[in-house]
PDB file of C-alpha atoms in Angstrom:
ATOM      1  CA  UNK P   1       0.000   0.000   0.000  1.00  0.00           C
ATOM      2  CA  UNK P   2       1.169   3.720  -1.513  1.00  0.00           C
ATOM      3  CA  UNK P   3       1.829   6.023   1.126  1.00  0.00           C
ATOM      4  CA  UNK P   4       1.800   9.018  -1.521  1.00  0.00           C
ATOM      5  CA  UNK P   5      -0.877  11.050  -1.414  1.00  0.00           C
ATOM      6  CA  UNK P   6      -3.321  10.877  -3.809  1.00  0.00           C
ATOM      7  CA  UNK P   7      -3.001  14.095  -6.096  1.00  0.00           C
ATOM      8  CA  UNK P   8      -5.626  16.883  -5.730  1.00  0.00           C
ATOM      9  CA  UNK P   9      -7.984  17.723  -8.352  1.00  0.00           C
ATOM     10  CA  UNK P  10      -7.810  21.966  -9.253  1.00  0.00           C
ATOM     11  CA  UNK P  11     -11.055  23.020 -10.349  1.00  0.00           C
ATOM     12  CA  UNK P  12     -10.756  26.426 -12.245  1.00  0.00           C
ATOM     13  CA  UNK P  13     -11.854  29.599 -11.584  1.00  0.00           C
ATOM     14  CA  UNK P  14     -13.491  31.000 -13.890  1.00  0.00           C
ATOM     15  CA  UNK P  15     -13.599  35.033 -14.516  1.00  0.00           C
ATOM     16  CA  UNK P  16     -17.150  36.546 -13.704  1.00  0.00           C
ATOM     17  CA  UNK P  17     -17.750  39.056 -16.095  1.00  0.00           C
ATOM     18  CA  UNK P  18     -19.736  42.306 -15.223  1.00  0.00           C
ATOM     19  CA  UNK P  19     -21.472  45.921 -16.584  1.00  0.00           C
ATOM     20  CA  UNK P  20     -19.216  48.669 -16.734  1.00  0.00           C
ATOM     21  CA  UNK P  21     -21.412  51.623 -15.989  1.00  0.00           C
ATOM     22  CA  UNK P  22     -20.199  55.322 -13.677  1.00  0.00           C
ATOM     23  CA  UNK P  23     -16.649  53.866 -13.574  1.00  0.00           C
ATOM     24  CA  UNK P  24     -18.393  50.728 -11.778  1.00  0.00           C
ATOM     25  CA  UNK P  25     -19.006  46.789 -12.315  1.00  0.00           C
ATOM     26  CA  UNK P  26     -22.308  46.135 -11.655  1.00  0.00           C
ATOM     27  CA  UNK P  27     -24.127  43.020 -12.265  1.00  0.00           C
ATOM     28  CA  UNK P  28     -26.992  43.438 -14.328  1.00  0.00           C
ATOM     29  CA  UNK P  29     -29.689  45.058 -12.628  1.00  0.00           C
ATOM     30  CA  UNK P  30     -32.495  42.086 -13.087  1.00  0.00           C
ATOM     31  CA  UNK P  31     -29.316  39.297 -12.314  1.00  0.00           C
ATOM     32  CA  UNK P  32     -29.915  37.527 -15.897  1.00  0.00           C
ATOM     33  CA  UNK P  33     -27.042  36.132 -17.320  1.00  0.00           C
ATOM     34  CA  UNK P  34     -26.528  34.385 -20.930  1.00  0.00           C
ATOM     35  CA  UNK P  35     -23.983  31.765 -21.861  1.00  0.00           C
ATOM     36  CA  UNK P  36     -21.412  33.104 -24.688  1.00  0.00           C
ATOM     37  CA  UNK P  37     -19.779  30.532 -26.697  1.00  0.00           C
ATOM     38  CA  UNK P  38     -16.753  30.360 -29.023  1.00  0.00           C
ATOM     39  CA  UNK P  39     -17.074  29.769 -33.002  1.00  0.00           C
ATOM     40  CA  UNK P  40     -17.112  25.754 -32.169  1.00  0.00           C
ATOM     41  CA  UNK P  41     -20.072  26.367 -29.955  1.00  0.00           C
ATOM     42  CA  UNK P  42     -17.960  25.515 -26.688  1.00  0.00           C
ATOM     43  CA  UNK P  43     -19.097  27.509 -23.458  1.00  0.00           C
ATOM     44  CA  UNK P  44     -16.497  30.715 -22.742  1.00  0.00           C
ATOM     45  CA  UNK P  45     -18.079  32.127 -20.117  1.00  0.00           C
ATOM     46  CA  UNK P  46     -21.953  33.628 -18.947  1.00  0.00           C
ATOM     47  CA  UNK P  47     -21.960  37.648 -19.635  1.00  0.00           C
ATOM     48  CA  UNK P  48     -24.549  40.098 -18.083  1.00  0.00           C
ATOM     49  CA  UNK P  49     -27.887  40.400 -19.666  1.00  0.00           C
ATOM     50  CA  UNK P  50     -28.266  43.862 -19.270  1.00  0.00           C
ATOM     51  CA  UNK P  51     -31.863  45.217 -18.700  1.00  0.00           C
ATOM     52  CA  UNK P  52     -33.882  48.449 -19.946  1.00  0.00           C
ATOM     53  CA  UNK P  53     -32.733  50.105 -15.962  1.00  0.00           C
ATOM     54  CA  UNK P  54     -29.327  49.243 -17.022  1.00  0.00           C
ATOM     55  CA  UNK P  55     -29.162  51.262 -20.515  1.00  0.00           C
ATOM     56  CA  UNK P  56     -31.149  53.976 -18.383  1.00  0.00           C
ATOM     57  CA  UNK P  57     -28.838  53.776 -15.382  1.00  0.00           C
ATOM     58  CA  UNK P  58     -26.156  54.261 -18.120  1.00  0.00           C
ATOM     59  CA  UNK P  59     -27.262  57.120 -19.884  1.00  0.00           C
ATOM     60  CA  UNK P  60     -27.575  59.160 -16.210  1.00  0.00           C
ATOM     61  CA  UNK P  61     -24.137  58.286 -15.768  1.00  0.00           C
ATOM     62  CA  UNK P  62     -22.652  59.025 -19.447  1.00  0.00           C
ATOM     63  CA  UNK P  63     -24.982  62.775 -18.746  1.00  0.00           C
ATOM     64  CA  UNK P  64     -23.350  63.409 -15.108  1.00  0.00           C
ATOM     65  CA  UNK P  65     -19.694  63.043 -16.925  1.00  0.00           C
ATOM     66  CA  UNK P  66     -19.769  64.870 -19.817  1.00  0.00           C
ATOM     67  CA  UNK P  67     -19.407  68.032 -18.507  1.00  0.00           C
ATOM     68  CA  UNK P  68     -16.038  67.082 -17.153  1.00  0.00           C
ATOM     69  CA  UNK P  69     -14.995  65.213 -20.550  1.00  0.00           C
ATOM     70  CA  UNK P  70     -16.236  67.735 -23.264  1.00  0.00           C
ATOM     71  CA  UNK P  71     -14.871  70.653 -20.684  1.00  0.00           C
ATOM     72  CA  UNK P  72     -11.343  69.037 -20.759  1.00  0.00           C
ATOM     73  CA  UNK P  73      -8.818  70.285 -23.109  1.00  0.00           C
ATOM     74  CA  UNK P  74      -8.405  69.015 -26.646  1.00  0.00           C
ATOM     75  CA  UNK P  75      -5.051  68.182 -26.036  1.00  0.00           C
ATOM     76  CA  UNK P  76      -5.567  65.957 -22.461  1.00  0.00           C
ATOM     77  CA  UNK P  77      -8.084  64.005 -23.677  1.00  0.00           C
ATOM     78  CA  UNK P  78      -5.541  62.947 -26.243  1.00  0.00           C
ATOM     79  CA  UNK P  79      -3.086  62.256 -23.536  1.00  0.00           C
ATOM     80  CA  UNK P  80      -6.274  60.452 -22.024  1.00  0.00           C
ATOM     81  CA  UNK P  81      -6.919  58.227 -24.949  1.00  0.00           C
ATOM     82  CA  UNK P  82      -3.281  57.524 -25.425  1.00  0.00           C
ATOM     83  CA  UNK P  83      -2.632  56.220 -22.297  1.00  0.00           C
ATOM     84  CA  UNK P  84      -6.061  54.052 -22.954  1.00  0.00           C
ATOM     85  CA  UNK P  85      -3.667  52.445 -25.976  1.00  0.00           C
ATOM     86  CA  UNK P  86      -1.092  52.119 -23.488  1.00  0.00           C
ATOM     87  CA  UNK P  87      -2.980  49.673 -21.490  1.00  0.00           C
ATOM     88  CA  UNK P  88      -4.562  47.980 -24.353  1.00  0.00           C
ATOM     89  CA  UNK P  89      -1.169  47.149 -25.570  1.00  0.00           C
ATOM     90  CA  UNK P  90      -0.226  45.620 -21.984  1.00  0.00           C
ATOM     91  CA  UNK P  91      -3.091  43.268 -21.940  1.00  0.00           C
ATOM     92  CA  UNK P  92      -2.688  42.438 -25.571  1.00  0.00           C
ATOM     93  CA  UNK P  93      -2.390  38.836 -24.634  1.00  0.00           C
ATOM     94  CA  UNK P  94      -5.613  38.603 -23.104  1.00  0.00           C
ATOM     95  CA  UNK P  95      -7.336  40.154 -25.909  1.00  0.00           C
ATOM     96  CA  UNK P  96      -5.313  38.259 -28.332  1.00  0.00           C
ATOM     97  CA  UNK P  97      -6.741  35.147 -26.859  1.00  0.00           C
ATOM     98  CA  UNK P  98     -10.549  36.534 -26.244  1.00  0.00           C
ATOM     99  CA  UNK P  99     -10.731  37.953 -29.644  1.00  0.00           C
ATOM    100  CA  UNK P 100      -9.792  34.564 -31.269  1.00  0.00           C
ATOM    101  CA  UNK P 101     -12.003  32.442 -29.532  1.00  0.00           C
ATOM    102  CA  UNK P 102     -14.816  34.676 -30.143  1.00  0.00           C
ATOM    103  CA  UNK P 103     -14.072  35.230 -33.596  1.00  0.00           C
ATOM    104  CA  UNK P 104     -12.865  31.852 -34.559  1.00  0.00           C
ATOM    105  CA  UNK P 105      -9.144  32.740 -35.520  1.00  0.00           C
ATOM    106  CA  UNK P 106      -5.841  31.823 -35.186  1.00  0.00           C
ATOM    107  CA  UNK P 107      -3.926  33.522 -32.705  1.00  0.00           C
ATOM    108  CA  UNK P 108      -1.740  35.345 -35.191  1.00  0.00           C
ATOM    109  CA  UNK P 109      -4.688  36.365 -36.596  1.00  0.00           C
ATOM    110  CA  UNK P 110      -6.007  37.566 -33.735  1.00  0.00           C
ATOM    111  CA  UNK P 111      -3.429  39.703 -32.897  1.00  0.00           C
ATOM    112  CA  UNK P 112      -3.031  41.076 -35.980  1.00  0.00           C
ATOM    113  CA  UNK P 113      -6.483  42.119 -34.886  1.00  0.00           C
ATOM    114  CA  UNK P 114      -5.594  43.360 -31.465  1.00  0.00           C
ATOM    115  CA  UNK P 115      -2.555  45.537 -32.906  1.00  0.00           C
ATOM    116  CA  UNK P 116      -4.817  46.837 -35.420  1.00  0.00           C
ATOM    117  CA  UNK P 117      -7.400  48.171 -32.389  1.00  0.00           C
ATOM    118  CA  UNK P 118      -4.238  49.712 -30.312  1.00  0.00           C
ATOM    119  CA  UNK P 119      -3.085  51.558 -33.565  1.00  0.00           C
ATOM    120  CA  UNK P 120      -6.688  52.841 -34.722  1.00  0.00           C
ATOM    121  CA  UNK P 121      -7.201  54.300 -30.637  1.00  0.00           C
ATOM    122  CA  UNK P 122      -3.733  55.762 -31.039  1.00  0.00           C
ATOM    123  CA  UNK P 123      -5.097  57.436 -33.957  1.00  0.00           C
ATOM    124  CA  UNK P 124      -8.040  58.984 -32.990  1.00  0.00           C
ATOM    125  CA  UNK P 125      -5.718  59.939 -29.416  1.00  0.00           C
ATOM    126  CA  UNK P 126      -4.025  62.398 -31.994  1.00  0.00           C
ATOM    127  CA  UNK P 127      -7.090  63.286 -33.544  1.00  0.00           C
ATOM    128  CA  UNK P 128      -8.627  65.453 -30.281  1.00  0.00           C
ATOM    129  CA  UNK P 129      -6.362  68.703 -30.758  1.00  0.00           C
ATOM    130  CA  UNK P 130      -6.788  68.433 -35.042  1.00  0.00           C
ATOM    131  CA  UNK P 131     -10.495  67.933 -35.727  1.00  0.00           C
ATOM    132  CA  UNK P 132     -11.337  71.734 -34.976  1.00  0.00           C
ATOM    133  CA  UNK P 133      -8.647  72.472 -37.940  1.00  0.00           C
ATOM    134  CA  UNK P 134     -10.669  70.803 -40.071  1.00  0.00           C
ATOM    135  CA  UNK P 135     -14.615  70.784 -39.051  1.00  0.00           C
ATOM    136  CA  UNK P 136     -14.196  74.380 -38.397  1.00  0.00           C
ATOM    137  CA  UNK P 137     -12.809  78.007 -39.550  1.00  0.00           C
ATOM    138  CA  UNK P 138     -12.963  81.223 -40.365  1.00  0.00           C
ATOM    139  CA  UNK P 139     -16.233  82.311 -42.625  1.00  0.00           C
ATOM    140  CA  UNK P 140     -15.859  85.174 -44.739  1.00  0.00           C
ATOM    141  CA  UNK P 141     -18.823  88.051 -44.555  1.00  0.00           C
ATOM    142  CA  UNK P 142     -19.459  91.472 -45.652  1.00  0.00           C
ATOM    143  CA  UNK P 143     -18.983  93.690 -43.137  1.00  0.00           C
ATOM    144  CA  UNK P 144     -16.115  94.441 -40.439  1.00  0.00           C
ATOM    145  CA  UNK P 145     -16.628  90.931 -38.276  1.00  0.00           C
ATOM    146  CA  UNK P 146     -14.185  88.023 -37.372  1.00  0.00           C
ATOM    147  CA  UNK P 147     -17.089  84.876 -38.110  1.00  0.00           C
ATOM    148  CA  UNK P 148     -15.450  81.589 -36.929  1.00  0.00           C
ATOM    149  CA  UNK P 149     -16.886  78.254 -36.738  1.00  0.00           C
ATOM    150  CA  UNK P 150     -15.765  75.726 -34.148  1.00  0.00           C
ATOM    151  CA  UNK P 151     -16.898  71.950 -33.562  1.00  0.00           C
ATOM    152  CA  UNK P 152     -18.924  71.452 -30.488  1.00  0.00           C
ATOM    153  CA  UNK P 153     -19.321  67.844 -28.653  1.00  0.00           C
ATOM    154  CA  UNK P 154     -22.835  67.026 -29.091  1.00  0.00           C
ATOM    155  CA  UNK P 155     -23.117  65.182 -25.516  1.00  0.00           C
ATOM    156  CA  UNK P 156     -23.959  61.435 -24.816  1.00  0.00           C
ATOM    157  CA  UNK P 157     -24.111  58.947 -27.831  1.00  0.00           C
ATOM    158  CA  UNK P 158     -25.447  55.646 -27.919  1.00  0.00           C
ATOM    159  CA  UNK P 159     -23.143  53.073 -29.899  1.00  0.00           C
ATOM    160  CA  UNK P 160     -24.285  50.082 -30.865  1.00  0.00           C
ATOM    161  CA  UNK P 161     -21.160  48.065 -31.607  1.00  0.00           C
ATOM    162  CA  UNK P 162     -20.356  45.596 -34.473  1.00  0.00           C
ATOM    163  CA  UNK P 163     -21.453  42.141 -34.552  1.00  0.00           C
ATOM    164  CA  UNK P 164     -18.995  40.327 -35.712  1.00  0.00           C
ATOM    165  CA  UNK P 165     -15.783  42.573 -35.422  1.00  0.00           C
ATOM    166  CA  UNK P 166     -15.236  42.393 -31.326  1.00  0.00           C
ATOM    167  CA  UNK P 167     -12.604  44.566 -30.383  1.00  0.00           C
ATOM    168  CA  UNK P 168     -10.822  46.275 -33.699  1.00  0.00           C
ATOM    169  CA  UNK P 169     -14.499  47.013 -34.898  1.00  0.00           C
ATOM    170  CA  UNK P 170     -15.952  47.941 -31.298  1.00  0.00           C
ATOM    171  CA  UNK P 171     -12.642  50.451 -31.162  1.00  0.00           C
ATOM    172  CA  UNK P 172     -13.356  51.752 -34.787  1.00  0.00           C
ATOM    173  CA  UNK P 173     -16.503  53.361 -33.628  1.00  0.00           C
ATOM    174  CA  UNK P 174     -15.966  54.181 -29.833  1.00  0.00           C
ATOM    175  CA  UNK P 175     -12.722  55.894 -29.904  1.00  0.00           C
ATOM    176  CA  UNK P 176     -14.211  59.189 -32.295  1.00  0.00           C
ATOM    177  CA  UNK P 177     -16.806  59.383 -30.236  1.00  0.00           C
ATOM    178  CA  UNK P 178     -14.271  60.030 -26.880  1.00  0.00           C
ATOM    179  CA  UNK P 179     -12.107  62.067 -29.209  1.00  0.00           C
ATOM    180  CA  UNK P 180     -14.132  64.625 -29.644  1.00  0.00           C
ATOM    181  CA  UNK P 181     -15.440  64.865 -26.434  1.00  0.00           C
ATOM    182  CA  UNK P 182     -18.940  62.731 -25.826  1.00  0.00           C
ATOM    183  CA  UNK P 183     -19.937  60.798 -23.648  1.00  0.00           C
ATOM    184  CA  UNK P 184     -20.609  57.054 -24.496  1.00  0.00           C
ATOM    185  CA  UNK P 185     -23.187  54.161 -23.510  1.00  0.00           C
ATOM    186  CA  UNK P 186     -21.940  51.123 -25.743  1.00  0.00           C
ATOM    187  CA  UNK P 187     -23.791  47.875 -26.360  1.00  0.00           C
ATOM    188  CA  UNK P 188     -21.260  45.148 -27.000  1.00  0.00           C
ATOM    189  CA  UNK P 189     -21.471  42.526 -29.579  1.00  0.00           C
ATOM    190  CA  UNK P 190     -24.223  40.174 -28.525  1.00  0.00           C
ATOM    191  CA  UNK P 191     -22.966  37.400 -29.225  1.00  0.00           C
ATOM    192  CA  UNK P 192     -19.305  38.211 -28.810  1.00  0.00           C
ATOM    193  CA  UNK P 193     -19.491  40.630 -26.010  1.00  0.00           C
ATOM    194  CA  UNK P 194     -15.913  39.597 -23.727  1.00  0.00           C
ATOM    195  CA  UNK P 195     -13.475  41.580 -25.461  1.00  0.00           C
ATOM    196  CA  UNK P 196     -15.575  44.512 -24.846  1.00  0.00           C
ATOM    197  CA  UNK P 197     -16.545  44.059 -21.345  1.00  0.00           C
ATOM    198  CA  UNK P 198     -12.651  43.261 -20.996  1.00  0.00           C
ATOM    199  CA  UNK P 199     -12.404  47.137 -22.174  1.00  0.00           C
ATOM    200  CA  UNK P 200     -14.597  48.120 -19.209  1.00  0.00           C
ATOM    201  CA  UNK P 201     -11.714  46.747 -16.855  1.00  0.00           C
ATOM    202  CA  UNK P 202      -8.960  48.625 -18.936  1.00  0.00           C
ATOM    203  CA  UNK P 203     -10.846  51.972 -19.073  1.00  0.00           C
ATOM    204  CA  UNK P 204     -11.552  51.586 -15.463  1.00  0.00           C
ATOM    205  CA  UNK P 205      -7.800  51.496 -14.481  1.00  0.00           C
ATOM    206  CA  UNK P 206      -7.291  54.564 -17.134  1.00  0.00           C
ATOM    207  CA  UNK P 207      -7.550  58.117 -16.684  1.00  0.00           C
ATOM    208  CA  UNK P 208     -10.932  58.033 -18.429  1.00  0.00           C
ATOM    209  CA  UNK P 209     -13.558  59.788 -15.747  1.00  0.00           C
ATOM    210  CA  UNK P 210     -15.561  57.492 -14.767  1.00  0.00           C
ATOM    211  CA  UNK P 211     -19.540  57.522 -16.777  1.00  0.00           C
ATOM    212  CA  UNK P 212     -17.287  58.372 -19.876  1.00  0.00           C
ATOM    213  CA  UNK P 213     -18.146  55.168 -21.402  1.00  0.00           C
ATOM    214  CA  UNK P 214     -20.769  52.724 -20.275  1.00  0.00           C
ATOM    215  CA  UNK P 215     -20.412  49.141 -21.377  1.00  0.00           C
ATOM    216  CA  UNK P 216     -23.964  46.976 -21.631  1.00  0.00           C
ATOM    217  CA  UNK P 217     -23.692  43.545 -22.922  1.00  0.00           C
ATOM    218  CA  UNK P 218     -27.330  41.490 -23.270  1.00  0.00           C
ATOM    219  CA  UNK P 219     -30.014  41.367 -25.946  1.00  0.00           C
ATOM    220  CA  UNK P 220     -28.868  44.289 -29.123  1.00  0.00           C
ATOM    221  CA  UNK P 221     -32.578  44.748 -29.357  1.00  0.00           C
ATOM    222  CA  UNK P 222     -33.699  45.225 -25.928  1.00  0.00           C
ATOM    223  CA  UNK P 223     -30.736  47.339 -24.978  1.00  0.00           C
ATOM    224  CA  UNK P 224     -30.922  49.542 -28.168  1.00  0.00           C
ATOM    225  CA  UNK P 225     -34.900  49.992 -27.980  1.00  0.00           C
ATOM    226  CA  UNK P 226     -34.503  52.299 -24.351  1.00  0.00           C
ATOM    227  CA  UNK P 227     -31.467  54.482 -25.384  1.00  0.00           C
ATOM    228  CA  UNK P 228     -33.436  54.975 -29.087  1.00  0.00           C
ATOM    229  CA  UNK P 229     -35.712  56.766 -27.032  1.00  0.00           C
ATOM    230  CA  UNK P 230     -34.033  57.885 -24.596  1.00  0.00           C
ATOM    231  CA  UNK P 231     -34.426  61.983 -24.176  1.00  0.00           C
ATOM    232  CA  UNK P 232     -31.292  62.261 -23.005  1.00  0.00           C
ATOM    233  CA  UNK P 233     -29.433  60.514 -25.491  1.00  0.00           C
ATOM    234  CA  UNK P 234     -28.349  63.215 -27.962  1.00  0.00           C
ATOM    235  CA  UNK P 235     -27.000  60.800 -30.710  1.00  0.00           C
ATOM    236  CA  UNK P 236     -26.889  57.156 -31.691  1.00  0.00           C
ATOM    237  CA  UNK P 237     -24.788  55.051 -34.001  1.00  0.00           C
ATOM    238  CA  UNK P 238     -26.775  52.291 -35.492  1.00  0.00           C
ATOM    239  CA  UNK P 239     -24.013  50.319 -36.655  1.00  0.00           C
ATOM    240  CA  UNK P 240     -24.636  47.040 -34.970  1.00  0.00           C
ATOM    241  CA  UNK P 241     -28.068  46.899 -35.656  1.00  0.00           C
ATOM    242  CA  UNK P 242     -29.595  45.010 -37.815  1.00  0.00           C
ATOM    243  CA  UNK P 243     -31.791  46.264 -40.931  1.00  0.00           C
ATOM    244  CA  UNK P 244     -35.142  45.689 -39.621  1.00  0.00           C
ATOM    245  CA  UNK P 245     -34.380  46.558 -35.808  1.00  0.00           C
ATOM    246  CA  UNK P 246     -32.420  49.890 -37.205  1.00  0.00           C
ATOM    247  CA  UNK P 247     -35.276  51.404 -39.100  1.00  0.00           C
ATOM    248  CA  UNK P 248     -37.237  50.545 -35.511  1.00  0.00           C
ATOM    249  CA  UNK P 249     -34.939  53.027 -34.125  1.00  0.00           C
ATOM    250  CA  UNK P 250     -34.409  55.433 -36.297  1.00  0.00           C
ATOM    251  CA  UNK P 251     -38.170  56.601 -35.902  1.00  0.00           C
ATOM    252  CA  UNK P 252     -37.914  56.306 -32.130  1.00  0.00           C
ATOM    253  CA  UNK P 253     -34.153  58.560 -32.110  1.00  0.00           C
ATOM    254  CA  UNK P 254     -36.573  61.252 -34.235  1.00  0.00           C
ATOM    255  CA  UNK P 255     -38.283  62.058 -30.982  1.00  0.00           C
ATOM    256  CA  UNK P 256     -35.988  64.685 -30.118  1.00  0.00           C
ATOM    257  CA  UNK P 257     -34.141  64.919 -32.935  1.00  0.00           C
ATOM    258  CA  UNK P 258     -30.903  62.681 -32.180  1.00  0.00           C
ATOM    259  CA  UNK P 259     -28.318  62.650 -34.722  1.00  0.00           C
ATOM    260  CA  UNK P 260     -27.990  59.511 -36.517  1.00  0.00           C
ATOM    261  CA  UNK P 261     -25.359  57.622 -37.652  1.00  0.00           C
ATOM    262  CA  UNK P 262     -26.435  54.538 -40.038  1.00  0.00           C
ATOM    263  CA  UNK P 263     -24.022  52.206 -41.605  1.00  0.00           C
ATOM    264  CA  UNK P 264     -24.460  51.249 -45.687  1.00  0.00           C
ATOM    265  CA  UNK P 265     -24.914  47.580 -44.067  1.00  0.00           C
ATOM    266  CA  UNK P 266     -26.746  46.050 -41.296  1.00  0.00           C
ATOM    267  CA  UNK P 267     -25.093  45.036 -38.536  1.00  0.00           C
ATOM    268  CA  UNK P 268     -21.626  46.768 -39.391  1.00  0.00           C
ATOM    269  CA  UNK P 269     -20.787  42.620 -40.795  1.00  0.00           C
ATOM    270  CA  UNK P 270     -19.747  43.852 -43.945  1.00  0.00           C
ATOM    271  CA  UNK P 271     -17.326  47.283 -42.908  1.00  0.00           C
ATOM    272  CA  UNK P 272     -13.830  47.124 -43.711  1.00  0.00           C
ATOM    273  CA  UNK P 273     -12.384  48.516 -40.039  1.00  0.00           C
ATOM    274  CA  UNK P 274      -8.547  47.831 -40.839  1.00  0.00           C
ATOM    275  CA  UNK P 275      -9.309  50.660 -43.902  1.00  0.00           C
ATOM    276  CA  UNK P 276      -8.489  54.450 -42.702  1.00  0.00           C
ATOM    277  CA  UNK P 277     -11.298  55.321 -41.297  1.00  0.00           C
ATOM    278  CA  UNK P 278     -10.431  59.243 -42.198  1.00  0.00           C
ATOM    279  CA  UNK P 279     -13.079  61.831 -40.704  1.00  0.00           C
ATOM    280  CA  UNK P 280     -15.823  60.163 -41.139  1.00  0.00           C
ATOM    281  CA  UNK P 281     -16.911  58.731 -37.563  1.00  0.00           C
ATOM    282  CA  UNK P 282     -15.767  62.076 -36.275  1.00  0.00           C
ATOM    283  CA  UNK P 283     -17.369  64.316 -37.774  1.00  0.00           C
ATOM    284  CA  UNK P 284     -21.043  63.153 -37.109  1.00  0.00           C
ATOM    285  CA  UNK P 285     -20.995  63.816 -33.439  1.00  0.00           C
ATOM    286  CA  UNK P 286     -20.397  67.375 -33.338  1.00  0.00           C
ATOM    287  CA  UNK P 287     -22.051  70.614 -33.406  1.00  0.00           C
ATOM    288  CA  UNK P 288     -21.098  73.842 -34.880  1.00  0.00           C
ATOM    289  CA  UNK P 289     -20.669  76.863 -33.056  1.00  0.00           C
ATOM    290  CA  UNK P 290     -20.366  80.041 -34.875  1.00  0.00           C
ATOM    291  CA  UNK P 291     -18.821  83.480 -32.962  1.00  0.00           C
ATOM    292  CA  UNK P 292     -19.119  86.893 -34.518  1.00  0.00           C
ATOM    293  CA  UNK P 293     -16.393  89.371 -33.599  1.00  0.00           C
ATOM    294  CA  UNK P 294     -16.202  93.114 -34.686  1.00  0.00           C
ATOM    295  CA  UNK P 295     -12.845  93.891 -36.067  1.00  0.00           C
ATOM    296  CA  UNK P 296     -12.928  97.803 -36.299  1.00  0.00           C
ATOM    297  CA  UNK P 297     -14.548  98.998 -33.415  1.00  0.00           C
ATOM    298  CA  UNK P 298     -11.091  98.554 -31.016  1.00  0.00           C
ATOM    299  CA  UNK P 299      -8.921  99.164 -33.250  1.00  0.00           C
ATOM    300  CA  UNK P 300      -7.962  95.989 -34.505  1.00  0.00           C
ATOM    301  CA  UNK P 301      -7.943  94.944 -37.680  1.00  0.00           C
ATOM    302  CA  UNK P 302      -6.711  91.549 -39.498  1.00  0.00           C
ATOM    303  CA  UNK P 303      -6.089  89.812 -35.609  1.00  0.00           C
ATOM    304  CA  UNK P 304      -7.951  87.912 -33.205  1.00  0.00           C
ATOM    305  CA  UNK P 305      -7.045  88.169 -29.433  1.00  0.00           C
TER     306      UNK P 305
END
């Protein structure tokens, strides 16, 4: 008879995966869960189900930070985002790994598909102090005034995140919307919703104020449906919706007038996101501000000050 122990049996602990909502990780308000599964159909883990209190919940907290985030300079919210790519880039084997199994890849090309979201949030970091260059200027009139346009954050934006694409697309159409200065509430991916409730944990640990971004994982529909309608919701970016659900809420977003943002496809399944993205998920978000300034009156003439 062995006097050897008999070896213990580990069981693993698996990661519990939460909201990200005020800087916080809540569970979801009504305590549903759903199983996600890789591309083989294999169990990965259960996300949150997030409810119609949680997209509310989200949108009080992406309102109660914006001040802060559109009243910080165009420069430090660069710094802000770049230090976001910073982080991304330390935990790029955790992505590297999330990202494949959801998307069914090998791991080289999965990290071709992580390096692709740190460059495209490095990016849009040097995007923040350049945008006003180009959305705005100087108008010419007829009469003795300085008229200058400037880009304006419009406020909190709903994003409804790509489908298929997990992180590089969920990055492709979250970063403009922190670069020029709104506040976000993000539905993940439905079905592939890890890398981006990963994010949550990264942006926590950033200097991102906390409400910035709000990350809801659940049902696209039922998530979408509330901040559609939402009053306080200035702006929403239909790109993970599907054709049917995204005419649904388009109507409701015409409410109060939200600015829309609706991708050539449904579902953002068929969007190239490693293409330069140029201006064009910038410049929907903003607002224009136009200043008059006499030029004779003082004395000065062919300066601002």
């Amino acid at each position: 008879m062995s006097d050897k122990p008999e070896p213990t049996v580990r069981l693993s602990v698996f990661k519990t995966y939460k909201l990200y909502v005020g800087g916080k990780f809540p569970r979801s308000e009504s305590g549903r869960v759903y199983e996600v599964t890789d591309s083989k159909d294999r169990p990965l883990a259960n996300a949150p189900q997030g409810s119609r209190k949680d997209a509310r919940d989200a949108v009080v907290a992406a309102r109660k930070a914006f001040g802060g985030w559109s009243g910080a300079t165009a420069y430090n919210r660069g710094q802000v985002l770049y230090r976001v790519a910073e982080m991304l880039e330390g935990r790029a084997d955790q992505f590297t790994r999330e990202v494949a199994e959801a998307e069914g890849l090998s791991r080289a090309k999965a990290a071709a598909q992580v390096s692709a979201a740190v460059d495209r949030w490095v990016w849009y970091a040097g995007w923040t102090d350049k945008i006003a260059q180009v959305a705005g200027g100087a108008n010419p009139v007829a009469g003795p005034f300085f008229n200058l346009s400037s880009p304006e954050p419009t406020g909190v934006v709903a994003v409804l995140a790509p489908q298929r694409s997990s992180l590089l697309g969920l990055v492709s159409v979250l970063a403009p919307v922190l670069a020029t200065g709104c506040t976000a509430v993000v539905t993940a991916s439905e079905d592939r919703p890890l890398p981006a409730l990963t994010l949550g944990e990264v942006l926590a640990t950033s200097d991102v104020p906390g409400g910035a971004v709000n990350i809801l994982s659940g049902r696209t529909a039922e998530l979408a449906a509330p901040l559609a309608a939402h009053q306080d919701v200035n702006a929403i970016d239909l790109t993970g919706a599907p054709a049917e659900l995204a005419v649904e809420l388009e109507r409701a977003a015409a409410d109060n007038l939200k600015r829309v943002l609706r991708p050539a496809d449904a579902g953002g399944d068929g969007e190239d996101f490693t293409a330069d993205p140029g201006t064009s998920r910038l410049t929907p978000f903003l607002e224009t501000k136009t200043v008059w300034h006499p030029t004779g009156s003082l004395g000065v003439s062919g300066s601002a000050y």
